[in-house]
Coordinates of N, CA, C and O in Angstrom, one line a residue:
M8 N -61.0 199.6 178.8 CA -61.9 199.5 180.0 C -61.0 199.3 181.3 O -60.1 198.5 181.3
L9 N -61.3 200.1 182.3 CA -60.6 199.9 183.6 C -61.1 198.7 184.3 O -62.3 198.5 184.4
M10 N -60.2 197.9 184.8 CA -60.6 196.7 185.5 C -60.3 196.9 187.0 O -59.4 197.6 187.4
P11 N -61.2 196.3 187.8 CA -60.9 196.4 189.3 C -59.6 195.7 189.7 O -59.2 194.7 189.0
P12 N -59.0 196.2 190.7 CA -57.8 195.6 191.1 C -58.1 194.3 191.9 O -59.3 194.1 192.3
P13 N -57.2 193.4 192.1 CA -57.4 192.2 192.9 C -57.8 192.7 194.3 O -57.2 193.7 194.8
P14 N -58.7 192.0 195.0 CA -59.2 192.5 196.3 C -58.0 192.7 197.3 O -58.1 193.6 198.1
E15 N -57.0 191.9 197.2 CA -55.9 192.0 198.2 C -55.1 193.3 198.1 O -54.4 193.7 198.9
T16 N -55.3 193.9 196.9 CA -54.6 195.2 196.7 C -55.4 196.4 197.2 O -54.9 197.5 197.3
V17 N -56.6 196.2 197.5 CA -57.5 197.2 197.9 C -57.5 197.4 199.4 O -57.3 198.5 199.9
L18 N -57.7 196.4 200.2 CA -57.8 196.5 201.6 C -57.6 195.1 202.2 O -57.6 194.1 201.5
S19 N -57.2 195.1 203.5 CA -57.2 193.8 204.2 C -57.9 194.0 205.5 O -57.9 195.0 206.1
L20 N -58.6 193.0 205.8 CA -59.2 192.9 207.1 C -58.6 191.8 207.9 O -58.8 190.6 207.5
L21 N -57.8 192.1 208.8 CA -57.2 191.0 209.6 C -58.2 190.6 210.7 O -58.6 191.4 211.5
E22 N -58.7 189.4 210.6 CA -59.7 188.9 211.5 C -59.1 188.1 212.6 O -58.3 187.2 212.3
P23 N -59.5 188.4 213.8 CA -59.0 187.6 214.9 C -59.6 186.2 215.0 O -60.7 186.0 214.5
D24 N -58.9 185.3 215.6 CA -59.5 183.9 215.8 C -60.7 184.0 216.7 O -61.7 183.4 216.6
E25 N -60.6 184.9 217.7 CA -61.7 185.1 218.7 C -61.8 186.6 219.0 O -60.9 187.2 219.4
V26 N -62.9 187.2 218.7 CA -63.2 188.6 218.9 C -63.5 188.7 220.4 O -64.5 188.2 220.9
I27 N -62.7 189.5 221.1 CA -62.9 189.6 222.6 C -63.3 191.0 222.9 O -63.8 191.3 224.1
V28 N -63.1 192.0 222.0 CA -63.5 193.3 222.3 C -64.3 193.9 221.0 O -64.0 193.5 219.9
P29 N -65.3 194.7 221.2 CA -66.0 195.3 220.1 C -65.3 196.4 219.4 O -65.8 197.5 219.3
L30 N -64.1 196.2 219.0 CA -63.2 197.3 218.5 C -62.8 197.0 217.1 O -62.4 195.9 216.7
L31 N -62.9 198.0 216.2 CA -62.4 198.0 214.9 C -61.4 199.1 214.7 O -61.8 200.3 215.0
I32 N -60.2 198.8 214.3 CA -59.2 199.8 214.1 C -59.0 199.9 212.6 O -58.8 198.8 212.0
D33 N -59.0 201.1 212.0 CA -58.7 201.2 210.6 C -57.5 202.1 210.3 O -57.3 203.1 211.1
S34 N -56.8 201.8 209.3 CA -55.7 202.6 208.8 C -55.9 203.0 207.4 O -55.5 202.3 206.5
P35 N -56.6 204.1 207.2 CA -57.0 204.5 205.8 C -55.9 205.1 205.0 O -56.1 205.3 203.7
H36 N -54.8 205.6 205.6 CA -53.9 206.4 204.8 C -52.5 205.8 204.8 O -51.5 206.4 204.4
S37 N -52.3 204.5 205.1 CA -51.0 203.9 205.2 C -50.7 203.0 204.0 O -49.7 202.3 204.0
G38 N -51.6 203.0 203.0 CA -51.4 202.1 201.8 C -50.2 202.6 201.0 O -49.9 203.8 200.8
R39 N -49.5 201.6 200.5 CA -48.3 201.8 199.7 C -48.4 201.1 198.3 O -47.4 201.1 197.6
H40 N -49.5 200.5 198.0 CA -49.7 199.9 196.6 C -50.2 201.0 195.7 O -51.3 201.4 195.8
Y41 N -49.4 201.4 194.8 CA -49.7 202.5 193.8 C -50.3 201.8 192.6 O -49.6 201.1 191.8
P42 N -51.6 202.0 192.4 CA -52.3 201.3 191.3 C -51.7 201.6 189.9 O -51.2 202.8 189.7
P43 N -51.6 200.7 189.0 CA -51.0 201.0 187.7 C -51.6 202.1 186.9 O -51.0 202.7 186.0
D44 N -52.9 202.4 187.2 CA -53.6 203.4 186.4 C -53.4 204.8 187.1 O -54.0 205.8 186.7
F45 N -52.6 204.9 188.1 CA -52.4 206.2 188.8 C -51.9 207.3 187.9 O -52.4 208.4 187.9
N46 N -50.9 207.0 187.2 CA -50.3 207.9 186.2 C -50.0 209.3 186.7 O -50.2 210.3 186.1
Y47 N -49.4 209.4 187.9 CA -49.0 210.6 188.5 C -47.7 211.1 187.8 O -47.0 210.3 187.1
T48 N -47.5 212.4 187.8 CA -46.3 213.0 187.2 C -45.4 213.7 188.2 O -44.3 214.2 187.8
C49 N -45.8 213.9 189.4 CA -45.0 214.5 190.4 C -44.0 213.6 190.9 O -44.1 212.4 190.7
P50 N -43.0 214.0 191.7 CA -41.9 213.1 192.2 C -42.6 212.1 193.2 O -43.4 212.5 194.0
Y51 N -42.1 210.9 193.0 CA -42.6 209.8 193.8 C -42.4 210.0 195.3 O -43.2 209.7 196.2
D52 N -41.2 210.6 195.6 CA -40.9 210.8 197.0 C -41.8 211.8 197.7 O -42.1 211.6 198.9
L53 N -42.4 212.7 196.9 CA -43.4 213.6 197.5 C -44.7 212.9 197.7 O -45.4 213.1 198.7
L54 N -45.1 211.9 196.9 CA -46.3 211.1 197.1 C -46.1 210.3 198.4 O -47.1 210.2 199.1
Q55 N -45.0 209.7 198.5 CA -44.7 208.9 199.7 C -44.9 209.7 201.0 O -45.3 209.1 202.0
Q56 N -44.6 211.0 201.0 CA -44.7 211.8 202.2 C -46.2 212.0 202.6 O -46.5 212.5 203.7
T57 N -47.1 211.6 201.7 CA -48.6 211.7 202.1 C -49.1 210.5 202.8 O -50.2 210.5 203.3
E58 N -48.2 209.5 202.9 CA -48.6 208.2 203.5 C -48.5 208.3 205.0 O -47.6 209.1 205.5
D59 N -49.3 207.6 205.8 CA -49.2 207.5 207.2 C -48.3 206.3 207.4 O -48.7 205.1 207.3
N60 N -47.0 206.5 207.7 CA -46.0 205.4 207.7 C -45.9 204.8 209.1 O -46.2 205.4 210.1
H61 N -45.5 203.5 209.0 CA -45.1 202.7 210.2 C -46.3 202.3 211.1 O -46.0 201.9 212.2
L62 N -47.5 202.5 210.7 CA -48.6 202.1 211.6 C -48.7 200.5 211.7 O -49.2 200.1 212.7
E63 N -48.1 199.8 210.8 CA -48.1 198.3 210.9 C -47.4 197.9 212.2 O -47.7 196.8 212.8
I64 N -46.5 198.7 212.8 CA -45.9 198.4 214.0 C -46.9 198.2 215.1 O -46.8 197.4 216.0
F65 N -48.0 199.1 215.1 CA -49.0 199.0 216.1 C -50.1 198.0 215.7 O -50.8 197.5 216.6
L66 N -50.3 197.8 214.4 CA -51.5 197.1 214.0 C -51.3 195.6 213.8 O -52.3 194.8 214.0
D67 N -50.1 195.2 213.4 CA -49.9 193.8 213.0 C -50.3 192.7 214.1 O -50.8 191.7 213.8
D68 N -50.1 193.1 215.4 CA -50.3 192.1 216.5 C -51.7 192.2 217.0 O -52.1 191.3 217.9
L69 N -52.5 193.1 216.6 CA -53.8 193.3 217.2 C -54.8 192.2 217.0 O -55.5 191.8 217.9
P70 N -54.8 191.5 215.8 CA -55.7 190.4 215.7 C -55.5 189.3 216.7 O -56.4 188.6 217.1
E71 N -54.2 189.1 217.1 CA -53.9 188.1 218.1 C -54.5 188.4 219.4 O -54.8 187.6 220.3
K72 N -54.8 189.7 219.6 CA -55.4 190.2 220.9 C -56.9 190.3 220.7 O -57.6 190.9 221.6
G73 N -57.5 189.8 219.6 CA -59.0 189.9 219.5 C -59.5 191.1 218.9 O -60.7 191.4 219.1
V74 N -58.7 191.8 218.1 CA -59.2 193.1 217.5 C -59.2 193.0 216.0 O -58.2 192.5 215.4
H75 N -60.3 193.5 215.4 CA -60.3 193.6 213.9 C -59.5 194.8 213.4 O -59.6 195.9 214.1
V76 N -58.8 194.6 212.3 CA -58.0 195.7 211.8 C -58.3 195.8 210.3 O -58.2 194.8 209.5
L77 N -58.7 197.0 209.8 CA -59.0 197.3 208.4 C -57.9 198.2 207.9 O -57.6 199.2 208.5
H78 N -57.3 197.8 206.8 CA -56.1 198.6 206.3 C -56.3 198.8 204.8 O -56.4 197.8 204.1
A79 N -56.2 200.0 204.4 CA -56.2 200.3 202.9 C -54.8 200.1 202.4 O -53.8 200.5 202.9
H80 N -54.8 199.4 201.3 CA -53.5 199.1 200.6 C -53.1 200.2 199.6 O -52.0 200.4 199.3
F81 N -54.1 200.9 199.1 CA -53.9 202.0 198.2 C -53.6 203.3 198.9 O -54.0 203.5 200.0
P82 N -52.8 204.2 198.3 CA -52.4 205.4 199.0 C -53.5 206.4 199.0 O -54.3 206.5 198.0
R83 N -53.6 207.3 200.0 CA -54.6 208.3 200.0 C -54.4 209.4 198.9 O -55.3 210.1 198.6
C84 N -53.2 209.5 198.4 CA -53.0 210.4 197.3 C -53.7 209.9 196.0 O -53.9 210.7 195.1
Y85 N -54.1 208.6 196.0 CA -54.8 208.1 194.8 C -56.3 208.3 195.0 O -57.0 208.8 194.2
I86 N -56.8 208.0 196.2 CA -58.2 208.3 196.7 C -58.2 208.2 198.2 O -57.6 207.3 198.8
D87 N -58.8 209.3 198.8 CA -58.8 209.4 200.2 C -60.1 209.0 200.8 O -61.1 209.7 200.7
V88 N -60.1 207.8 201.5 CA -61.4 207.3 202.0 C -61.9 208.0 203.2 O -63.0 207.7 203.7
N89 N -61.1 209.0 203.7 CA -61.6 209.8 204.8 C -62.2 211.1 204.3 O -62.5 212.0 205.1
R90 N -62.5 211.2 203.1 CA -63.3 212.3 202.5 C -64.7 211.8 202.1 O -64.9 210.6 201.9
A91 N -65.6 212.7 201.9 CA -66.9 212.4 201.3 C -66.7 212.0 199.9 O -65.9 212.6 199.2
A92 N -67.5 211.1 199.4 CA -67.5 210.7 198.0 C -67.8 211.8 197.0 O -67.5 211.8 195.8
T93 N -68.5 212.9 197.5 CA -68.8 214.0 196.7 C -67.8 215.2 196.8 O -68.0 216.2 196.2
D94 N -66.7 215.0 197.6 CA -65.7 216.0 197.8 C -64.7 216.0 196.6 O -63.6 215.7 196.7
I95 N -65.3 216.3 195.4 CA -64.5 216.2 194.2 C -64.1 217.6 193.8 O -64.9 218.5 193.7
D96 N -62.9 217.8 193.4 CA -62.3 219.0 193.1 C -62.6 219.4 191.6 O -62.1 218.7 190.7
P97 N -63.4 220.4 191.3 CA -63.7 220.7 189.9 C -62.5 221.1 189.1 O -62.5 220.9 187.9
A98 N -61.5 221.6 189.8 CA -60.3 222.0 189.0 C -59.5 220.8 188.6 O -58.6 221.0 187.7
L99 N -59.8 219.6 189.0 CA -59.1 218.4 188.6 C -59.8 217.7 187.4 O -59.3 216.9 186.7
L100 N -61.1 218.1 187.1 CA -61.9 217.5 186.1 C -61.7 217.9 184.7 O -61.6 219.1 184.4
A101 N -61.6 217.0 183.8 CA -61.4 217.3 182.4 C -62.8 217.6 181.7 O -62.9 218.0 180.6
E102 N -63.9 217.2 182.5 CA -65.2 217.4 182.0 C -66.2 217.6 183.2 O -65.8 217.3 184.3
P103 N -67.4 218.0 182.9 CA -68.3 218.2 184.1 C -68.6 216.8 184.8 O -68.6 215.8 184.1
W104 N -68.7 216.9 186.1 CA -69.0 215.7 186.9 C -70.4 215.3 186.6 O -71.3 216.2 186.7
P105 N -70.8 214.0 186.3 CA -72.1 213.6 186.0 C -73.1 213.5 187.2 O -74.3 213.4 187.0
G106 N -72.6 213.6 188.4 CA -73.5 213.4 189.5 C -73.4 214.6 190.5 O -72.9 215.7 190.2
D107 N -73.7 214.2 191.8 CA -73.7 215.2 192.9 C -72.2 215.5 193.2 O -71.4 214.6 193.3
I108 N -71.9 216.8 193.3 CA -70.5 217.2 193.7 C -70.6 218.3 194.7 O -71.4 219.2 194.6
R109 N -69.9 218.1 195.8 CA -69.9 219.1 196.9 C -68.5 219.3 197.4 O -68.0 218.7 198.4
P110 N -67.7 220.1 196.6 CA -66.3 220.2 197.1 C -66.2 220.9 198.4 O -66.9 221.9 198.7
S111 N -65.3 220.5 199.2 CA -65.1 221.1 200.5 C -63.9 222.0 200.5 O -63.2 222.1 199.4
I112 N -63.5 222.6 201.6 CA -62.4 223.5 201.6 C -61.1 222.7 201.3 O -60.1 223.2 200.8
R113 N -61.1 221.4 201.6 CA -60.0 220.5 201.3 C -59.8 220.4 199.8 O -58.7 220.4 199.3
S114 N -60.9 220.2 199.1 CA -60.8 220.1 197.6 C -60.3 221.4 197.0 O -59.5 221.4 196.1
E115 N -60.8 222.5 197.6 CA -60.3 223.8 197.1 C -58.8 224.0 197.4 O -58.1 224.7 196.6
A116 N -58.3 223.3 198.4 CA -56.8 223.3 198.6 C -56.1 222.3 197.8 O -54.9 222.1 197.9
G117 N -56.8 221.5 197.0 CA -56.2 220.5 196.2 C -56.0 219.1 196.8 O -55.3 218.3 196.3
I118 N -56.6 218.9 198.0 CA -56.4 217.6 198.7 C -57.8 217.0 199.1 O -58.0 216.5 200.2
G119 N -58.7 217.0 198.1 CA -60.0 216.4 198.3 C -60.0 214.9 198.2 O -59.0 214.2 198.4
L120 N -61.1 214.4 197.7 CA -61.3 212.9 197.5 C -60.1 212.4 196.7 O -59.5 211.4 197.0
V121 N -59.9 213.0 195.6 CA -58.7 212.7 194.7 C -57.8 213.9 194.7 O -58.3 215.0 194.3
R122 N -56.6 213.7 195.1 CA -55.7 214.9 195.2 C -55.3 215.5 193.8 O -55.1 214.8 192.9
R123 N -55.4 216.8 193.8 CA -54.9 217.6 192.7 C -53.4 218.0 192.9 O -52.6 218.1 192.0
L124 N -53.1 218.3 194.2 CA -51.8 218.8 194.6 C -51.2 217.8 195.5 O -51.8 217.4 196.5
V125 N -49.9 217.6 195.4 CA -49.1 216.7 196.3 C -48.6 217.6 197.4 O -48.5 217.2 198.6
R126 N -48.4 218.9 197.1 CA -48.0 220.0 198.0 C -48.5 221.2 197.4 O -48.8 221.3 196.2
P127 N -48.6 222.3 198.2 CA -49.1 223.5 197.6 C -48.2 223.9 196.4 O -47.0 224.0 196.5
G128 N -48.8 224.2 195.3 CA -48.1 224.6 194.1 C -47.5 223.4 193.3 O -47.0 223.6 192.2
I129 N -47.6 222.2 193.8 CA -47.0 221.0 193.0 C -48.1 220.1 192.7 O -48.6 219.3 193.5
P130 N -48.5 220.0 191.4 CA -49.6 219.2 191.0 C -49.2 217.7 191.0 O -48.0 217.3 190.7
V131 N -50.2 216.8 191.2 CA -50.0 215.4 191.1 C -49.9 215.0 189.7 O -49.1 214.1 189.3
Y132 N -50.7 215.6 188.8 CA -50.8 215.2 187.4 C -50.5 216.4 186.5 O -50.6 217.6 186.9
K133 N -50.1 216.1 185.3 CA -49.9 217.2 184.3 C -51.2 217.3 183.4 O -51.1 218.0 182.4
R134 N -52.2 216.7 183.8 CA -53.5 216.7 183.0 C -54.6 216.7 184.0 O -54.5 216.4 185.2
D135 N -55.8 217.0 183.4 CA -57.0 216.8 184.2 C -57.5 215.3 184.1 O -57.1 214.6 183.2
L136 N -58.3 214.9 185.1 CA -58.8 213.5 185.1 C -60.2 213.5 184.5 O -61.0 214.4 184.7
S137 N -60.5 212.4 183.9 CA -61.9 212.2 183.4 C -62.8 211.7 184.5 O -62.3 211.2 185.5
A138 N -64.0 212.0 184.3 CA -65.0 211.5 185.3 C -64.9 210.0 185.5 O -65.1 209.5 186.6
A139 N -64.7 209.3 184.4 CA -64.6 207.8 184.4 C -63.4 207.4 185.3 O -63.6 206.4 186.0
E140 N -62.3 208.1 185.3 CA -61.2 207.7 186.1 C -61.5 207.9 187.6 O -61.2 207.0 188.4
I141 N -62.1 209.0 187.9 CA -62.5 209.2 189.3 C -63.6 208.2 189.8 O -63.5 207.7 190.9
K142 N -64.6 208.0 188.9 CA -65.6 207.0 189.2 C -65.0 205.7 189.5 O -65.5 204.9 190.4
H143 N -64.1 205.3 188.7 CA -63.4 204.0 188.9 C -62.8 203.9 190.3 O -62.9 202.9 191.0
R144 N -62.1 204.9 190.7 CA -61.5 204.9 192.0 C -62.6 204.8 193.1 O -62.4 204.1 194.1
I145 N -63.7 205.5 192.9 CA -64.7 205.5 193.9 C -65.3 204.1 194.0 O -65.5 203.5 195.0
D146 N -65.7 203.5 192.8 CA -66.3 202.2 192.7 C -65.4 201.1 193.2 O -65.9 200.1 193.8
H147 N -64.1 201.1 192.9 CA -63.3 200.0 193.2 C -62.3 200.1 194.4 O -61.7 199.1 194.8
Y148 N -62.3 201.3 195.0 CA -61.5 201.5 196.2 C -62.3 202.1 197.3 O -62.4 201.5 198.4
Y149 N -62.9 203.2 197.1 CA -63.6 204.0 198.1 C -64.8 203.2 198.6 O -65.0 202.9 199.8
T150 N -65.6 202.7 197.7 CA -66.9 202.0 198.1 C -66.6 200.7 198.8 O -67.2 200.4 199.8
P151 N -65.6 199.8 198.3 CA -65.4 198.6 199.0 C -64.8 198.9 200.4 O -65.1 198.1 201.4
Y152 N -64.0 199.9 200.6 CA -63.5 200.2 201.9 C -64.6 200.6 202.8 O -64.7 200.1 204.0
H153 N -65.5 201.5 202.4 CA -66.6 201.9 203.3 C -67.6 200.8 203.5 O -68.2 200.7 204.6
K154 N -67.7 199.9 202.6 CA -68.6 198.7 202.7 C -68.1 197.8 203.8 O -68.8 197.4 204.7
A155 N -66.8 197.5 203.8 CA -66.1 196.7 204.8 C -66.2 197.3 206.2 O -66.5 196.7 207.2
L156 N -65.9 198.6 206.2 CA -66.0 199.4 207.5 C -67.4 199.3 208.1 O -67.5 198.9 209.3
S157 N -68.4 199.5 207.3 CA -69.8 199.5 207.8 C -70.2 198.1 208.2 O -70.8 197.9 209.3
E158 N -69.9 197.1 207.4 CA -70.2 195.7 207.7 C -69.6 195.3 209.1 O -70.3 194.6 209.9
Y159 N -68.4 195.6 209.3 CA -67.7 195.1 210.5 C -68.2 195.9 211.7 O -68.3 195.3 212.8
L160 N -68.5 197.2 211.6 CA -69.0 197.9 212.7 C -70.4 197.4 213.0 O -70.8 197.2 214.2
D161 N -71.2 197.1 212.0 CA -72.5 196.5 212.2 C -72.4 195.1 212.9 O -73.2 194.8 213.9
M162 N -71.5 194.3 212.5 CA -71.3 193.0 213.1 C -70.9 193.1 214.6 O -71.4 192.4 215.4
L163 N -70.0 194.0 214.8 CA -69.6 194.2 216.2 C -70.7 194.7 217.1 O -70.9 194.2 218.2
H164 N -71.5 195.7 216.6 CA -72.6 196.2 217.3 C -73.6 195.1 217.6 O -74.2 194.9 218.7
Y165 N -73.9 194.2 216.6 CA -74.8 193.1 216.7 C -74.4 192.1 217.8 O -75.1 191.7 218.6
N166 N -73.1 191.8 217.7 CA -72.6 190.8 218.6 C -72.3 191.3 220.1 O -72.4 190.5 221.0
F167 N -72.0 192.5 220.2 CA -71.6 193.1 221.5 C -72.6 194.1 222.1 O -72.5 194.6 223.2
G168 N -73.5 194.6 221.2 CA -74.4 195.7 221.6 C -73.8 197.0 221.6 O -74.4 198.0 221.9
Q169 N -72.6 197.1 221.1 CA -71.8 198.3 221.0 C -70.6 198.1 220.0 O -70.2 196.9 219.8
A170 N -70.1 199.1 219.5 CA -68.9 199.0 218.6 C -68.0 200.2 218.9 O -68.5 201.4 219.0
W171 N -66.7 200.0 219.1 CA -65.8 201.0 219.2 C -65.0 201.1 217.9 O -64.6 200.1 217.3
Y172 N -64.7 202.3 217.5 CA -64.0 202.5 216.2 C -62.8 203.5 216.4 O -63.0 204.5 217.0
L173 N -61.7 203.1 216.0 CA -60.5 203.9 216.1 C -59.9 204.0 214.7 O -59.5 203.1 214.0
N174 N -59.8 205.3 214.2 CA -59.2 205.6 212.9 C -57.8 206.1 213.2 O -57.5 207.1 213.8
M175 N -56.8 205.2 212.7 CA -55.4 205.5 213.0 C -54.7 206.3 212.0 O -54.9 206.1 210.8
H176 N -53.8 207.2 212.4 CA -53.0 208.0 211.6 C -51.7 208.2 212.2 O -51.5 208.1 213.4
S177 N -50.7 208.6 211.4 CA -49.4 209.0 211.9 C -49.1 210.4 211.4 O -49.7 210.8 210.4
M178 N -48.3 211.1 212.1 CA -48.0 212.5 211.8 C -46.5 212.6 211.6 O -45.7 211.9 212.3
P179 N -46.1 213.4 210.6 CA -44.6 213.6 210.5 C -44.0 214.3 211.7 O -44.8 215.0 212.4
H180 N -42.8 214.1 211.9 CA -42.2 214.7 213.1 C -42.0 216.2 212.8 O -41.9 216.6 211.7
S181 N -42.0 216.9 213.9 CA -41.9 218.4 213.8 C -40.5 218.8 213.9 O -39.8 218.3 214.8
T182 N -40.0 219.7 213.1 CA -38.6 220.1 213.2 C -38.5 221.4 214.0 O -37.5 222.0 214.1
A183 N -39.7 221.9 214.4 CA -39.7 223.2 215.2 C -39.4 223.0 216.6 O -39.4 222.0 217.2

C-alpha cells in the first residue's frame, strides 16, 4: 500500500507574522524532493532540468514583508500541479483510467499531469504506470497543493476583499 508522504515533503506555506498585502505567491515547479516511489529510469540530470531553479532567491524573504508563499517540494516531473487533474496521458497507463480523463495537447506531447517524457523521445519510465500510482500522486500531492492554494486565496479575499495571485516560474537561459 502506498503511504502519503510527510506533509513537509509535499508543500510549505510560509506564513508572515503580519499579512500586509492580499498577495499569495506560489512556486509549483521548483520542488526538488523526489519521492521514493517515483521509480524513474531516465537520467537524473535530465529530470533536474525540468525544475524551476533558484526561485528561493526571490521567495525566502517575502514572508518578512507580509506575503504568503506556497512552494511545492515535489518536482513537476512527478506530478505537475499546473495541469488539470484530468490531463492524464493514455500512453502512460498500464490499464484503463477508472474516471474522467481529458488529455490535452501537453499530454499528447508527453508532459501532462504526470510526465511520460523527460524530453522528446526520452521516456521518464521503462514501464507504464498503474492507475493506482497516478491516483496516489493526485490524492497526496496535487489535491493538497490545490486545497492550500484555494484556502489561502479565500482567506485573503475574505480579509482584504480581494486577493492577488502570482504563479512564479523560472526559464532556462537562451543560448541563441
